[in-house]
Amino acid sequence: MNTFQAPRGTYDLIPPRSAVFLAVREAISAPLKNSGYGYVETPGFENVELFARGVGESTDIVSKEMYAFETKGGDQLALRPEGTASVLRAALEANLHKAGNLPVKLWYSGSYYRYEKPQAGRYRHFSQVGAEAIGAEDPALDAELIILADQAYRSLGLRDFRILLNSLGDKECRPVYREALQAFLRDLDLDEDTRRRVEINPLRVLDDKRSEVQKQLTGAPMLRDYLCDACKAYHEEVRALITAAGVAFEDDEKLVRGLDYYTRTTFEFVHGGLGSQSAVGGGGRYDGLSEMIGGPALPSVGWALGVDRTVLALEAEGVVLDIPAATSVYAVPLGEEARRVLFGVVTELRRAGVAADFSYGGKGLKGAMKNANRSGAPYALVAGERDLAEGVVQLKDMESGEQRSVPLETVVSELRAKLA
Ligand code: ATP
Ligand code: MG
């Protein structure tokens, strides 16, 4: 085993690419913060029961992909495979839904874990930014979330993505459809595993990617034809609101998504540059989830966008984010005395809010200037014995190469003004 190798299916975020991840998380959360969503953070693990009930025993996520374990104290826990169940659990525990201000709107950002077959865009540790609006049934809320995700992607400069939209019906009409679909599927030539799925979660069969399955699905009953009037009206309103906002979407009647808890509105964001891992994000309404985990009826809607795949999508489109250099001033001391003085200047700059760094390790001028260059800082401060004797430092404009003496007493305020 190579001891420097990250575990299979994982990778490290390291500079400079890690800055892109931060920028993507920031860009996705910005429209949420601006729309009444408050930040929530839950533990990286939960009682395994929460996901078994909340995500569903029949889903791949719970049955195959979950990192479940027993602690030394005998607790049955699981690393969180997704965010919605945890966020709802946290809202219920804190009684946020009783504060009289529904919907409770929350956003989150974090790491998620699924034991999947690693491939491009599919990892065992990945990160999501998500949003949940808990406790209200209102098509405008579904529309809001779809519009905000679209805004987030666009603000990053992504263009080659599509929004797929469907309705999964509710507890009135979905069971009727489910039975009709089951009757159809039972007559097909399917393998053992898929037959089992027909009995537990028949809608998932529609989502089967294999062509031998897809071929047999022609003529399958479609949910659209079974939607009750309330679901139809709700869906039409969601569609109308998104359309009015100028957000393009495609109706995809086969979109069912991998989680058991979805009702009515479901949607997925797919990107053309990602090969088979094309989903950059997804979500929908989950009116029954609260009750499934033992809470009161709380119709809710949410989404989760994958940060890793969003970064891959940006790379596929050749979008380069405008990430300003982390350092504005790089200080290069020549000699012991200069080291003490410039270190003090750097400290002062930082306290004044100027991003500053310092040449450590007693490098010579050439090596230190190389580092100054690499830092991307627009300014360098250089000082030697003679400068100090005169009470000045050399301020170098790294782009033009121009250099001049600046009095030590005013260098911080001058740099602060230049960089404002
Ligand atoms: P897929 O169909 O690709 O497995 P999913 O339906 O399981 O996706 P969700 O549970 O809806 O995905 O999660 C939302 C987003 O999180 C996905 O659109 C994707 O961007 C990201 N995501 C999910 N699983 C992974 C993974 N294993 N590696 C990287 N990103 C992931
Ligand atoms: Mg999946």
Short mmCIF file of C-alpha atoms and ligand atoms in Angstrom, two decimals, residues 61 114 116 121-123 126 128 257 259 279-282 304 306 309, ligand 1:
data_model
loop_
_atom_site.label_atom_id
_atom_site.label_comp_id
_atom_site.label_asym_id
_atom_site.label_seq_id
_atom_site.Cartn_x
_atom_site.Cartn_y
_atom_site.Cartn_z
CA ILE A 61 -28.30 4.41 -1.39
CA ARG A 114 -21.57 6.51 -0.62
CA GLU A 116 -20.15 3.32 -5.01
CA GLY A 121 -17.63 12.08 -11.45
CA ARG A 122 -18.64 9.29 -9.05
CA TYR A 123 -16.79 9.15 -5.76
CA PHE A 126 -18.20 13.97 -2.42
CA GLN A 128 -23.01 18.91 -1.96
CA ARG A 257 -34.92 9.80 -8.98
CA LEU A 259 -34.89 8.25 -3.33
CA ALA A 279 -26.51 14.74 -13.11
CA VAL A 280 -25.01 17.80 -11.48
CA GLY A 281 -27.91 18.18 -9.07
CA GLY A 282 -31.40 17.14 -8.28
CA ALA A 304 -28.87 19.09 -3.54
CA GLY A 306 -23.06 18.18 -6.40
CA ARG A 309 -19.59 17.42 -10.71
P1 ATP B 1 -26.62 9.51 -9.77
O1 ATP B 1 -27.86 9.16 -10.49
O2 ATP B 1 -25.55 10.10 -10.64
O3 ATP B 1 -26.11 8.40 -8.89
P2 ATP B 1 -28.05 10.56 -7.53
O4 ATP B 1 -29.44 10.60 -8.01
O5 ATP B 1 -27.62 9.41 -6.69
O6 ATP B 1 -27.03 10.72 -8.77
P3 ATP B 1 -28.51 12.64 -5.61
O7 ATP B 1 -28.67 11.71 -4.48
O8 ATP B 1 -29.70 13.31 -6.15
O9 ATP B 1 -27.70 11.92 -6.80
O10 ATP B 1 -27.42 13.75 -5.21
C1 ATP B 1 -27.43 15.06 -5.79
C2 ATP B 1 -26.14 15.33 -6.52
O11 ATP B 1 -25.03 14.93 -5.75
C3 ATP B 1 -25.98 14.57 -7.82
O12 ATP B 1 -26.66 15.22 -8.86
C4 ATP B 1 -24.48 14.60 -8.02
O13 ATP B 1 -24.06 15.85 -8.56
C5 ATP B 1 -23.98 14.50 -6.61
N1 ATP B 1 -23.59 13.12 -6.33
C6 ATP B 1 -24.37 12.09 -5.94
N2 ATP B 1 -23.64 10.97 -5.78
C7 ATP B 1 -22.36 11.31 -6.08
C8 ATP B 1 -21.11 10.60 -6.09
N3 ATP B 1 -21.04 9.31 -5.73
N4 ATP B 1 -19.99 11.28 -6.45
C9 ATP B 1 -20.05 12.59 -6.81
N5 ATP B 1 -21.18 13.30 -6.80
C10 ATP B 1 -22.33 12.68 -6.44
#
